[in-house]
C-alpha positions as CSV (number, residue, x, y, z in Angstrom):
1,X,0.0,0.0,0.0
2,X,2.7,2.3,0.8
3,X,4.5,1.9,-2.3
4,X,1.4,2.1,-4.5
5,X,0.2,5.8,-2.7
6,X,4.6,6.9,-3.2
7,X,4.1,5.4,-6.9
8,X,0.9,7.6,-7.5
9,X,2.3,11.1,-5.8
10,X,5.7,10.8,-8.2
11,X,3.0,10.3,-11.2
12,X,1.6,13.7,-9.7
13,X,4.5,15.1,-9.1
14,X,5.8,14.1,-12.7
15,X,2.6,15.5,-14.6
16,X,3.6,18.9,-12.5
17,X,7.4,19.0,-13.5
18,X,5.9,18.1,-17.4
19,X,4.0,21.9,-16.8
20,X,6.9,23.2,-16.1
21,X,8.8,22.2,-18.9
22,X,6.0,23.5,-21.5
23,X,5.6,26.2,-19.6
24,X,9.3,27.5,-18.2
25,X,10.0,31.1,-20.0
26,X,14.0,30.5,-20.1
27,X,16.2,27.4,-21.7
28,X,17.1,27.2,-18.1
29,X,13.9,26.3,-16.5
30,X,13.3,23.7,-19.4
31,X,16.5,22.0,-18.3
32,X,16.0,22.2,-14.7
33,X,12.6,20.9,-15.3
34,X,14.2,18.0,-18.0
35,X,16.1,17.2,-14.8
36,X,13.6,16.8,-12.7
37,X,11.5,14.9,-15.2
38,X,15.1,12.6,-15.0
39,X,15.1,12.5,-11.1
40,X,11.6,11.1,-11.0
41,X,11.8,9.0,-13.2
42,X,14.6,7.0,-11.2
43,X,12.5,7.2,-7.9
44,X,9.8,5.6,-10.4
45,X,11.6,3.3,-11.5
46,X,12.9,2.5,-7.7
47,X,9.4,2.0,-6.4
48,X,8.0,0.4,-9.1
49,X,10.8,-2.4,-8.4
50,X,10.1,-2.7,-5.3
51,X,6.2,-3.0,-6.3
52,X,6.6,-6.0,-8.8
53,X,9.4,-7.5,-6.5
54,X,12.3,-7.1,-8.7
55,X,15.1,-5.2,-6.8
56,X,17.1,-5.3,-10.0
57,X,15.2,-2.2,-11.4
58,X,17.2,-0.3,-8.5
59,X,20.5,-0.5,-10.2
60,X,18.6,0.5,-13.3
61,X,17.4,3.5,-11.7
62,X,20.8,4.0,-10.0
63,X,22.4,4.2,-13.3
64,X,19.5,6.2,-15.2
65,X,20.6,9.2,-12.1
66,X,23.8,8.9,-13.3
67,X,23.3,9.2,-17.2
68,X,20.8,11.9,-16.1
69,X,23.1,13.9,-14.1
70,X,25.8,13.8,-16.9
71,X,23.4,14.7,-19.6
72,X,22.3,17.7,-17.8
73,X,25.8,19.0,-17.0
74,X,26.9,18.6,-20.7
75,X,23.6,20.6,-21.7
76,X,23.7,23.4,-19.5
77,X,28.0,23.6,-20.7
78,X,26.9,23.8,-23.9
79,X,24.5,26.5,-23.5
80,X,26.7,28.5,-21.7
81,X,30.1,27.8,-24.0
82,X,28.7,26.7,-27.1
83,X,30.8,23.4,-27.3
84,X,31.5,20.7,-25.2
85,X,35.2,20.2,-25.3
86,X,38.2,23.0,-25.8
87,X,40.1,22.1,-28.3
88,X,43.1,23.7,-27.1
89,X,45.4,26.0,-28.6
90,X,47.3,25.0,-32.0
91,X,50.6,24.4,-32.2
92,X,52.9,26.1,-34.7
C-alpha cells in the first residue's frame, strides 16, 4: 500500500514538473525541469521495483541518475560555452 500511494504522488509530481517544462519562460527552467523529469523517473523506476518484486530495477534506476546527471551538466555547458570540449590552442 505504501508503495502504491509513493508510486501515485511521483506520477503527480511528474505531470507537474511536465507543466513546467512547457511552460518555463528561459532554456534554463526547461533543463531544470528535464532534470527533474530525470530525477523522478529514477525514484519511479525505484518503487515500481520494489512494487513488482524485482530489486534489480534499483541498479537500473541507480544508473539512469547517473546518465541523467551527466546529460544535464553537458547541456547546460553547452548553453553556456557553445561546445562541449576545448580544443586547445594550435601548435605552430
Amino acid at each position: 500500500m505504501m508503495f502504491t500511494v509513493a508510486a501515485l504522488a511521483l506520477l503527480v509530481t511528474l505531470a507537474l514538473v511536465l507543466v513546467r517544462a512547457i511552460a518555463g519562460p528561459t532554456v534554463f527552467d526547461r533543463v531544470l525541469a528535464a532534470n527533474s523529469v530525470g530525477s523522478v523517473a529514477m525514484l519511479l523506476l525505484a518503487v515500481l521495483g520494489f512494487l513488482t518484486g524485482r530489486p534489480e530495477f534499483l541498479d537500473l534506476a541507480i544508473t539512469y541518475g547517473l546518465l541523467n546527471t551527466v546529460g544535464t551538466i553537458a547541456v547546460l555547458k553547452f548553453f553556456r560555452q557553445g561546445d562541449l570540449g576545448d580544443p586547445g590552442e594550435a601548435r605552430p
